[in-house]
Tab-separated table of C-alpha atoms and ligand atoms in Angstrom:
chain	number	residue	atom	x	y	z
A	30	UNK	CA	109.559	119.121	56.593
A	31	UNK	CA	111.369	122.257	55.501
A	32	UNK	CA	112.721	120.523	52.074
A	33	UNK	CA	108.708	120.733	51.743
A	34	UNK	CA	108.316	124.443	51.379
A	35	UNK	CA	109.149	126.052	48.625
A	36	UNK	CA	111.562	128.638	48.066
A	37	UNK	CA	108.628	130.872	46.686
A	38	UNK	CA	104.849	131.630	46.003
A	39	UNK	CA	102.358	133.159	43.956
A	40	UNK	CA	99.598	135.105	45.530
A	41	UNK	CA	96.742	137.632	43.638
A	42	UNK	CA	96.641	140.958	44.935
A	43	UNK	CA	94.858	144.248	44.086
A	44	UNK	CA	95.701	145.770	41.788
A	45	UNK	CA	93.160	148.731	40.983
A	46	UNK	CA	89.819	149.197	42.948
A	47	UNK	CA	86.720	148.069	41.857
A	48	UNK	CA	84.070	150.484	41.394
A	49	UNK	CA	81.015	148.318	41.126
A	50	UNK	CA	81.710	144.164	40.709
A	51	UNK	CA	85.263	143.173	41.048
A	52	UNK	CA	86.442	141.917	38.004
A	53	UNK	CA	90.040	139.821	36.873
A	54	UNK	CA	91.559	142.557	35.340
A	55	UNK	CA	91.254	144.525	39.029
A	56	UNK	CA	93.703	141.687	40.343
A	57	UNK	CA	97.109	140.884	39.794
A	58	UNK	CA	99.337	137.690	40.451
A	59	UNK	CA	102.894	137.606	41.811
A	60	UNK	CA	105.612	135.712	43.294
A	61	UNK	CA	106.981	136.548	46.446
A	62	UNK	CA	109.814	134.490	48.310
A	63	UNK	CA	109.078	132.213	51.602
A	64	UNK	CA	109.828	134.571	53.964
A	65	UNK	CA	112.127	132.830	57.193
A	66	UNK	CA	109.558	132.298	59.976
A	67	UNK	CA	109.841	134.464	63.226
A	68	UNK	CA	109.170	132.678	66.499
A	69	UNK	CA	105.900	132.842	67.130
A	70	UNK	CA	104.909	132.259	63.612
A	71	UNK	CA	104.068	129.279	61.263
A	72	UNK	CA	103.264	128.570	57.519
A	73	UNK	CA	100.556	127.342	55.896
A	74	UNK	CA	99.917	125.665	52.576
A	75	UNK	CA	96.723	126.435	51.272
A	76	UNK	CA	94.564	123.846	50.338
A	77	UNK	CA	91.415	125.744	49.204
A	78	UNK	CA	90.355	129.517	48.569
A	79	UNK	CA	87.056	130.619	49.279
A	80	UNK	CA	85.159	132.742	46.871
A	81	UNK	CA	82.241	135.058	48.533
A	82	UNK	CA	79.901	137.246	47.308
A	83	UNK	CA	81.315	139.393	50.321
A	84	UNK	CA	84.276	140.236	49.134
A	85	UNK	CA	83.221	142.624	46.833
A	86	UNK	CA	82.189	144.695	49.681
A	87	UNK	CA	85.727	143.803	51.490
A	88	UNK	CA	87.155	146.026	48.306
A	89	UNK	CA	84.684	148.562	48.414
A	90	UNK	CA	85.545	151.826	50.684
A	91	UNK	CA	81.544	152.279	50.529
A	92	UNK	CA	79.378	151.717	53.627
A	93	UNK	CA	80.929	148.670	55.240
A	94	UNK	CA	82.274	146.619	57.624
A	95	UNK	CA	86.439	146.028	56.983
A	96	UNK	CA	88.713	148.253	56.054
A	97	UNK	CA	88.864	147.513	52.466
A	98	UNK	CA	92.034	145.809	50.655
A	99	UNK	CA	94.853	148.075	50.375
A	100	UNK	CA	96.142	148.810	46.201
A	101	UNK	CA	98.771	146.233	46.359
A	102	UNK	CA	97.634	144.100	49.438
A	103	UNK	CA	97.130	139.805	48.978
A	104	UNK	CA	93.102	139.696	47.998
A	105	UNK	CA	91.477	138.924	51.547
A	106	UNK	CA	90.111	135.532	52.023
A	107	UNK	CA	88.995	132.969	54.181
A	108	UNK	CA	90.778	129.620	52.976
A	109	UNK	CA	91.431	126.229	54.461
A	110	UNK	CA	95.266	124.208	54.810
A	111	UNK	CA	97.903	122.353	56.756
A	112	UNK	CA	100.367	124.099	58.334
A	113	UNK	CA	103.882	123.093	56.914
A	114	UNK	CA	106.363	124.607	59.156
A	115	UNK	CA	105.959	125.893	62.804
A	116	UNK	CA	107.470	128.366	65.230
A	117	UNK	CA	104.434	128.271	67.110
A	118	UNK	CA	103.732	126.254	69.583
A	119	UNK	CA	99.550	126.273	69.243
A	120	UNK	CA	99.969	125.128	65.556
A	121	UNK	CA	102.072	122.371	64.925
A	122	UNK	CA	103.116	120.889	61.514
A	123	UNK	CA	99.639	118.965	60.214
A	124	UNK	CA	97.600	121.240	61.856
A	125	UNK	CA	94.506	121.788	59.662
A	126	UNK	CA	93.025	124.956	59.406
A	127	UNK	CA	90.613	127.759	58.261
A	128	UNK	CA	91.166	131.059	58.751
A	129	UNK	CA	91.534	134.166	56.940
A	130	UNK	CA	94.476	133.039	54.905
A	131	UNK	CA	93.416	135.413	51.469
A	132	UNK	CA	93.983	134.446	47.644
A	133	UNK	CA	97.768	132.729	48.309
A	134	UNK	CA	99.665	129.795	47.701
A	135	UNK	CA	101.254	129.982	51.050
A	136	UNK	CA	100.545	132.219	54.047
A	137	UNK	CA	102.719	132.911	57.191
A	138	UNK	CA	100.580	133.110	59.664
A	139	UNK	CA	101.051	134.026	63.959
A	140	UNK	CA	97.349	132.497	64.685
A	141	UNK	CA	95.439	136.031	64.445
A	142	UNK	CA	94.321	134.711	60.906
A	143	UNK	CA	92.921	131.334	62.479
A	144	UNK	CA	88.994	130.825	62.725
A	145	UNK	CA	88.548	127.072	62.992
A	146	UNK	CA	91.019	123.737	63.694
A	147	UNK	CA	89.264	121.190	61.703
A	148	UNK	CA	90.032	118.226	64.129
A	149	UNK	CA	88.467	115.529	62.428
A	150	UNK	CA	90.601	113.614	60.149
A	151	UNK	CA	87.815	112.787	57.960
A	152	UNK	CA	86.883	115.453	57.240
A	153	UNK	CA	87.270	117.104	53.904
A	154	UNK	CA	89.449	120.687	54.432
A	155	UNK	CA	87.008	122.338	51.418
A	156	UNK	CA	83.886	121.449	53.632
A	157	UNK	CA	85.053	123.970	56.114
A	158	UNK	CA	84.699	127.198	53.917
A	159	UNK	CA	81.271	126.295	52.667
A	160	UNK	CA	78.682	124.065	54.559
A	161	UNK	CA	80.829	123.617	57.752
A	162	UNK	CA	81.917	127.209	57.147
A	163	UNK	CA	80.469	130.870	56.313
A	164	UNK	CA	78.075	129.772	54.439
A	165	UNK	CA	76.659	126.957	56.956
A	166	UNK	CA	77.262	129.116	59.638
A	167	UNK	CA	75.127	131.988	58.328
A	168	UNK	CA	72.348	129.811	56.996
A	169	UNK	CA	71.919	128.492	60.685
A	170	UNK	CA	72.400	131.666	62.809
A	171	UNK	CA	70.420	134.127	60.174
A	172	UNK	CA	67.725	131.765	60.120
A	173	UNK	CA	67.434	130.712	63.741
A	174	UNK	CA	68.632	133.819	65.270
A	175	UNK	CA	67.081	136.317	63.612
A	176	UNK	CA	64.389	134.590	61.182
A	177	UNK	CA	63.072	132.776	64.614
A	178	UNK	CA	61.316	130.218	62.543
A	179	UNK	CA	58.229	128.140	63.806
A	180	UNK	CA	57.056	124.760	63.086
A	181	UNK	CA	53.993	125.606	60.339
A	182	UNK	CA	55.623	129.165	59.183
A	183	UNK	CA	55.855	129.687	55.288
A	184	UNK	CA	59.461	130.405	54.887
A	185	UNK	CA	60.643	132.201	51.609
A	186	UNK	CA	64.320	132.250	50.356
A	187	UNK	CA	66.628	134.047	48.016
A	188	UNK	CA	69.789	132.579	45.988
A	189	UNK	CA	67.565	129.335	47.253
A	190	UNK	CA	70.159	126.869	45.489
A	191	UNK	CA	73.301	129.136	46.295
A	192	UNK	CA	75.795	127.873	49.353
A	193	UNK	CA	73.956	129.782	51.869
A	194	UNK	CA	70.521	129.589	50.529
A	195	UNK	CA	70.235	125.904	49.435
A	196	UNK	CA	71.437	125.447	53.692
A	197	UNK	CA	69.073	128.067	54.996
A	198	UNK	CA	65.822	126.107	52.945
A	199	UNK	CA	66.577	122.721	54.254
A	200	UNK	CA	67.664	123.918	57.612
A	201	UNK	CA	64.207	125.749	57.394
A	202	UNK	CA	62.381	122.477	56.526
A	203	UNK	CA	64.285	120.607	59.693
A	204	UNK	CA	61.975	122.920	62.163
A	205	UNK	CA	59.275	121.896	59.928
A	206	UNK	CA	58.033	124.718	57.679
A	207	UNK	CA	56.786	124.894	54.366
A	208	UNK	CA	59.618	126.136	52.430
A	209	UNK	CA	59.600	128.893	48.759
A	210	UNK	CA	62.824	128.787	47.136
A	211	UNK	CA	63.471	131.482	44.651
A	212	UNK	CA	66.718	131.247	42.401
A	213	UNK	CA	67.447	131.936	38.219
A	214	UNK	CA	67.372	129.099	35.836
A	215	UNK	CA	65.368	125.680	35.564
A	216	UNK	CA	69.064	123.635	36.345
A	217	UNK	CA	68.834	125.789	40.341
A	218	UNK	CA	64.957	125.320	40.174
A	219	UNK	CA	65.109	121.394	39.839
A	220	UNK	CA	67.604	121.237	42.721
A	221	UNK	CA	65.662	123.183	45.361
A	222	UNK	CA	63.154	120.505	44.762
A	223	UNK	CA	65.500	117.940	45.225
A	224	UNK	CA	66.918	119.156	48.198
A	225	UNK	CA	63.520	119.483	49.704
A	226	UNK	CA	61.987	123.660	48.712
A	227	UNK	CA	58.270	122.277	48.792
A	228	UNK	CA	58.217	125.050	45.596
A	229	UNK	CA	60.947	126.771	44.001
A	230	UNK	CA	60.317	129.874	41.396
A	231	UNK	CA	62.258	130.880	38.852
A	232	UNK	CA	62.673	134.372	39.473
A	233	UNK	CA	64.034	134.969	35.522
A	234	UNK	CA	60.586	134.090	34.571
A	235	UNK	CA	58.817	137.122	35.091
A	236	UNK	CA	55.718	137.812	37.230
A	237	UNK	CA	57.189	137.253	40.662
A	238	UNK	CA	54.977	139.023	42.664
A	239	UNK	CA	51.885	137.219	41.769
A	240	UNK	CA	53.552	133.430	40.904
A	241	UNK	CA	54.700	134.094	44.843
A	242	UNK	CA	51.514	135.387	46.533
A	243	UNK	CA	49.620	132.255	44.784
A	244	UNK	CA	52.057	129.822	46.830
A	245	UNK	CA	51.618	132.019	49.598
A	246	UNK	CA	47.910	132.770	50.681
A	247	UNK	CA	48.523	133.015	54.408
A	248	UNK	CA	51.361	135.329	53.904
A	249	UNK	CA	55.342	135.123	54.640
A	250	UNK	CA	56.092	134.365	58.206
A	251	UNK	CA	60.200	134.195	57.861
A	252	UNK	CA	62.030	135.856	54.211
A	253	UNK	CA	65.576	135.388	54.174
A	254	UNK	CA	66.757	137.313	52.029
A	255	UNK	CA	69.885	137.108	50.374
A	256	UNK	CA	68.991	139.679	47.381
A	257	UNK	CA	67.820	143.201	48.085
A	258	UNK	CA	66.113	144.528	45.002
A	259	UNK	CA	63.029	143.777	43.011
A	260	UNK	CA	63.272	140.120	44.249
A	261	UNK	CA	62.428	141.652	47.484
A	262	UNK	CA	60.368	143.992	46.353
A	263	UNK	CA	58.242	141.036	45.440
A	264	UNK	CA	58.251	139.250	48.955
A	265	UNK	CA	57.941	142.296	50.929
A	266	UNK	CA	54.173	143.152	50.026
A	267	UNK	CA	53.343	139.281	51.133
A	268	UNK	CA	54.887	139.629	54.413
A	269	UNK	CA	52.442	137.746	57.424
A	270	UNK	CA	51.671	139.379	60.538
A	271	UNK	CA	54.393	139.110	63.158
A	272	UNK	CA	56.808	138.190	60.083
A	273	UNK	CA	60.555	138.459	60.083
A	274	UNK	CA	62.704	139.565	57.562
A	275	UNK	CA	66.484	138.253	57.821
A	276	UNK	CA	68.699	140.459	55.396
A	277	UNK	CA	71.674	138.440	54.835
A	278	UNK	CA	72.791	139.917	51.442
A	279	UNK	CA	72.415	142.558	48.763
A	280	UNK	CA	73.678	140.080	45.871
A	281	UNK	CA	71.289	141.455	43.193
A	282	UNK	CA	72.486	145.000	43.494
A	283	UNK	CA	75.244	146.013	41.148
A	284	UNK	CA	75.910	149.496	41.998
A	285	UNK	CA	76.167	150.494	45.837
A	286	UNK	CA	76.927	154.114	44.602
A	287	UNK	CA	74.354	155.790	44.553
A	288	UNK	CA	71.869	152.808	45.590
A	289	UNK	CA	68.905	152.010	44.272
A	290	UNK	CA	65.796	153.623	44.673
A	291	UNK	CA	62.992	150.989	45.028
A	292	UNK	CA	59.358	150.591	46.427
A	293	UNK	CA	59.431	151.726	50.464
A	294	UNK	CA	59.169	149.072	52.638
A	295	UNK	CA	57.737	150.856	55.938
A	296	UNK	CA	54.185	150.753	55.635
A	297	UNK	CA	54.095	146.724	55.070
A	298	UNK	CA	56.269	146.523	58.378
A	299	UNK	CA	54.214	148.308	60.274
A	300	UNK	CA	50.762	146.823	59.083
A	301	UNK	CA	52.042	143.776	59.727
A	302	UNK	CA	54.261	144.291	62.843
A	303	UNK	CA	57.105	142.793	60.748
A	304	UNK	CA	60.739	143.160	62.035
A	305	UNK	CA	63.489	143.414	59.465
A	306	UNK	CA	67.066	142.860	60.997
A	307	UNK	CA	70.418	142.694	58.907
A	308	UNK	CA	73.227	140.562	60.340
A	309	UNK	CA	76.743	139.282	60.128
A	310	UNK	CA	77.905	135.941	60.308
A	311	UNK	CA	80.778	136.858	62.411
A	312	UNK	CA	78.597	138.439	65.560
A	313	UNK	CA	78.406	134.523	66.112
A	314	UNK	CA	81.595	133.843	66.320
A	315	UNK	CA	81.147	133.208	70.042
A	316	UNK	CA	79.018	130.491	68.972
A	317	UNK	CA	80.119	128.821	66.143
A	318	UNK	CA	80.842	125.471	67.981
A	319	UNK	CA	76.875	125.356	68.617
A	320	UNK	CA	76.034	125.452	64.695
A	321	UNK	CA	79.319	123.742	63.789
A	322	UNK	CA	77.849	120.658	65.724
A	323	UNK	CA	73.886	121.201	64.603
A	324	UNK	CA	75.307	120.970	60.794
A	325	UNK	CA	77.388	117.968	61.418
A	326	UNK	CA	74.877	116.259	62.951
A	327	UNK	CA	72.324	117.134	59.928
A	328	UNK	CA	74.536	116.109	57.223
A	329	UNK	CA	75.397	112.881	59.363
A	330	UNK	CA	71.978	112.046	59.068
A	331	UNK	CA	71.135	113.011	55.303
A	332	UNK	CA	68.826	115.680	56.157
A	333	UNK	CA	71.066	118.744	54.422
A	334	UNK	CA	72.587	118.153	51.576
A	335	UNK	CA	75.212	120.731	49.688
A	336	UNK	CA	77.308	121.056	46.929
A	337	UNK	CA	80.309	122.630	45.755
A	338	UNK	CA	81.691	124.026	42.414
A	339	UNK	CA	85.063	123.841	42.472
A	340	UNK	CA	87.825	125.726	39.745
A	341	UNK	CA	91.420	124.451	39.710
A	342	UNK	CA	94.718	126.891	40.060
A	343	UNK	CA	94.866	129.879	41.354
A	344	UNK	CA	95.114	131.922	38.148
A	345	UNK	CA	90.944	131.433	38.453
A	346	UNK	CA	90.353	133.290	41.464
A	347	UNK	CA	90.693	136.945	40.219
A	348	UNK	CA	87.615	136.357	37.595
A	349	UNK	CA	85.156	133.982	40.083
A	350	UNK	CA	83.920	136.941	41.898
A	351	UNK	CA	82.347	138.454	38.664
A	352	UNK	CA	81.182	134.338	38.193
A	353	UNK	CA	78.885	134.865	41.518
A	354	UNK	CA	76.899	137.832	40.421
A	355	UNK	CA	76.017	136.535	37.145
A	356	UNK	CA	74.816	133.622	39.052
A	357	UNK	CA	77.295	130.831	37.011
A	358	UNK	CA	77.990	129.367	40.219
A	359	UNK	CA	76.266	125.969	41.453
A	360	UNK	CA	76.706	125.666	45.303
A	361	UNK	CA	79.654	126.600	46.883
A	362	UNK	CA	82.485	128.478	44.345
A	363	UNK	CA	85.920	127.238	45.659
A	364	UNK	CA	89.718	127.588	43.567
A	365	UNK	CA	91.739	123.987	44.474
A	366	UNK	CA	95.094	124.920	44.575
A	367	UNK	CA	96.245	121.528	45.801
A	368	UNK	CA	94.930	118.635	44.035
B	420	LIG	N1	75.483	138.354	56.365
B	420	LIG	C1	76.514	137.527	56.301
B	420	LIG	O1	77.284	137.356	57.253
B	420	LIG	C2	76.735	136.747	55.040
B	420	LIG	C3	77.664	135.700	55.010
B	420	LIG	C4	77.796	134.957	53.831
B	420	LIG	C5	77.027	135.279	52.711
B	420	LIG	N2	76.162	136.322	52.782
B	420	LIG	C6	75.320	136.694	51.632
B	420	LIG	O2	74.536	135.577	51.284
B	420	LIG	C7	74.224	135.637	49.886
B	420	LIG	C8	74.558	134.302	49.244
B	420	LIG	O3	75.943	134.064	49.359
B	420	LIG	P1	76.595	132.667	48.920
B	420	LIG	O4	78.014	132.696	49.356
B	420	LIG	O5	75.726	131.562	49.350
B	420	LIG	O6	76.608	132.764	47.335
B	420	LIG	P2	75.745	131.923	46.306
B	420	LIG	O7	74.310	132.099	46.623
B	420	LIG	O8	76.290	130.536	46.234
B	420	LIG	O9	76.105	132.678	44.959
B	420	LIG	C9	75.597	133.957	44.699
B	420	LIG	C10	74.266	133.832	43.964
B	420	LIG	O10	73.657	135.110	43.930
B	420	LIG	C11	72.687	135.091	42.927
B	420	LIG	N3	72.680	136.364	42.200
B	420	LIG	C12	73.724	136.962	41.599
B	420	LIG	N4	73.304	138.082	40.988
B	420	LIG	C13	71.965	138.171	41.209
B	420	LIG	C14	70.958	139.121	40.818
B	420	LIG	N5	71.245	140.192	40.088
B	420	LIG	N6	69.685	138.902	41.250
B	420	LIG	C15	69.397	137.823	42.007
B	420	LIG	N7	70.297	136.897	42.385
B	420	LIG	C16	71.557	137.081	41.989
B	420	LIG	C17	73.063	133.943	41.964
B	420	LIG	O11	72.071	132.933	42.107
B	420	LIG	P3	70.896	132.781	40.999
B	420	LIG	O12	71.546	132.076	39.855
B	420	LIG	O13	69.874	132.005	41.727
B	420	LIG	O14	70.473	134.163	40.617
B	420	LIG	C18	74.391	133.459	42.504
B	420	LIG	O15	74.594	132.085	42.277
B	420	LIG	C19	75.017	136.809	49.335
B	420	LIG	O16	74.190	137.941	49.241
B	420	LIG	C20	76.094	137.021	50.380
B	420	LIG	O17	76.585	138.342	50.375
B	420	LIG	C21	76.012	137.059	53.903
């Protein structure tokens, strides 16, 4: 096993902070040696990075939820990969993992880092940072905890073909609701259809607002919304009586500092008795197991499909943040590092 490891690794690390979208030149790459293990500790080679929209905020010193990335630290990160070498009795060699493993080659790891075993065989390791991962995960807890859908509701979506979007839609469709999608380009348009939206707008078209309200006469019971800004703006006038408004993510607003002014929401949520709630993936943690086994099952039985867009090396990840926000990403952005 140990003629396995090598001797050293690269890993990207921070190099200046970001003031608005993280970009490559904020990163830096650099070999470090394999450090000996301690007891207690074990080493894992990582398969797959993740790449997030949420990381930009994990950077950002500005209103949020980590501390951010120290200049100089490894580039935070869930990822996915077998453990190579073990001092650790909980994680053998050929354990497979995810956990928070950041933008590296190798990690040493002492199991704090660990979110999920990934105890099926079959199972593909990438699947476990995307559909059976943070994006799955918040697709079925944001929508069912806090969106509370109901068989008949008209549920509305934004980044409707991204990794979280494209699940929350079809998951939305399961409980049996009529489903908007709304997402940038023809290419993302065409596959909310095929994954089931019973519409799906272009939002890069223009005219929003009234494209929307036409598809919607009886209002918006559920909006998951993924975007902030004047995608929202658009939905948030439509909202139903009783409706609920899931704010997952703020991916259409480039500058935090100052934010955005926009339209103010709190006359339509109190005409309509509407609750908005934000939420984070990881309050669920408790209960991961529960939507870990709801996905498998859908997927088992065709009923949510996903897809994932994956670069090769890790000399891509310091640049595929900057790829989310312009929206060049189709389903799930992952960096291969072992082929
Ligand atoms: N609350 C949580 O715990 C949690 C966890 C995971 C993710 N999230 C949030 O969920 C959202 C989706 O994440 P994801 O990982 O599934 O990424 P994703 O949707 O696969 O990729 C991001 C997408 O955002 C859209 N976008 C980028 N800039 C935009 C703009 N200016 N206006 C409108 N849309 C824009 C693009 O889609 P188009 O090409 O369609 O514009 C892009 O493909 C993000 O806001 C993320 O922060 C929240």
């Amino acid at each position: 096993v140990t003629s396995a490891v090598p001797l050293q690794y690269r890993q990207i690390f921070l190099r200046q902070r970001p003031d608005g979208i993280p970009q490559a030149e904020h990163f830096g790459i650099r070999t470090v040696p394999t450090p000996e293990l301690g007891e207690g500790q074990f080493l894992v080679r990582v398969h797959y990075l993740s790449v997030d929209p949420a990381m930009r905020g994990w950077l950002s010193a500005a209103g949020n939820y980590f501390t951010p990335v120290p200049i100089g630290g490894v580039m935070s990160s869930f990822a996915s990969g077998e453990v190579m070498l073990s001092r650790h009795e909980g994680y053998p060699v050929g354990a497979r993992l995810m956990g928070m493993f950041g933008w590296q080659e190798y990690a040493v790891c002492d199991g704090s880092e660990v979110k999920r075993r990934i105890q099926d065989a079959d199972e593909p390791l990438s699947l476990s940072l995307g559909i059976l991962g943070l994006n799955g995960l918040t697709a079925y807890f944001g929508l069912m905890d806090v969106g509370r859908p109901i068989a008949g509701d008209t549920v509305v979506v934004s980044t409707a073909a991204g990794a979280v979007g494209s699940a929350v839609g079809q998951i939305a469709r399961i409980q049996g609701c009529r489903v908007i999608g709304i997402a940038g380009g023809p290419e993302k348009v065409r596959w909310c259809k095929d994954i089931g939206y019973d519409f799906a707008i272009d939002y890069k078209q223009g005219d929003l607002g009234s494209r929307l309200s036409a598809l919607c006469p009886d209002g918006v019971n559920v909006y998951f919304d993924n975007t902030s800004g004047e995608i929202s703006d658009a939905v948030l006038p439509l909202l139903a009586v009783g409706a609920r408004v899931a704010v997952c993510g703020t991916a259409s607003v480039s500058s935090w500092s100052p934010w955005p002014m926009g339209p103010r929401v709190a006359r339509h949520l109190l005409v309509k008795r509407a609750r908005m709630q934000g939420f984070l993936c990881m309050d669920y943690e408790a209960r991961y197991n529960e939507g870990i086994i709801a996905l498998k099952s859908w997927i088992k039985r065709g009923r949510l499909k996903h897809r994932e867009d994956i670069l090769d090396g890790l000399e891509r990840a310091p640049g595929s943040i900057a790829d989310l926000y312009r929206g060049d990403n189709a389903g799930k952005r992952l960096i291969r590092l072992v082929a």
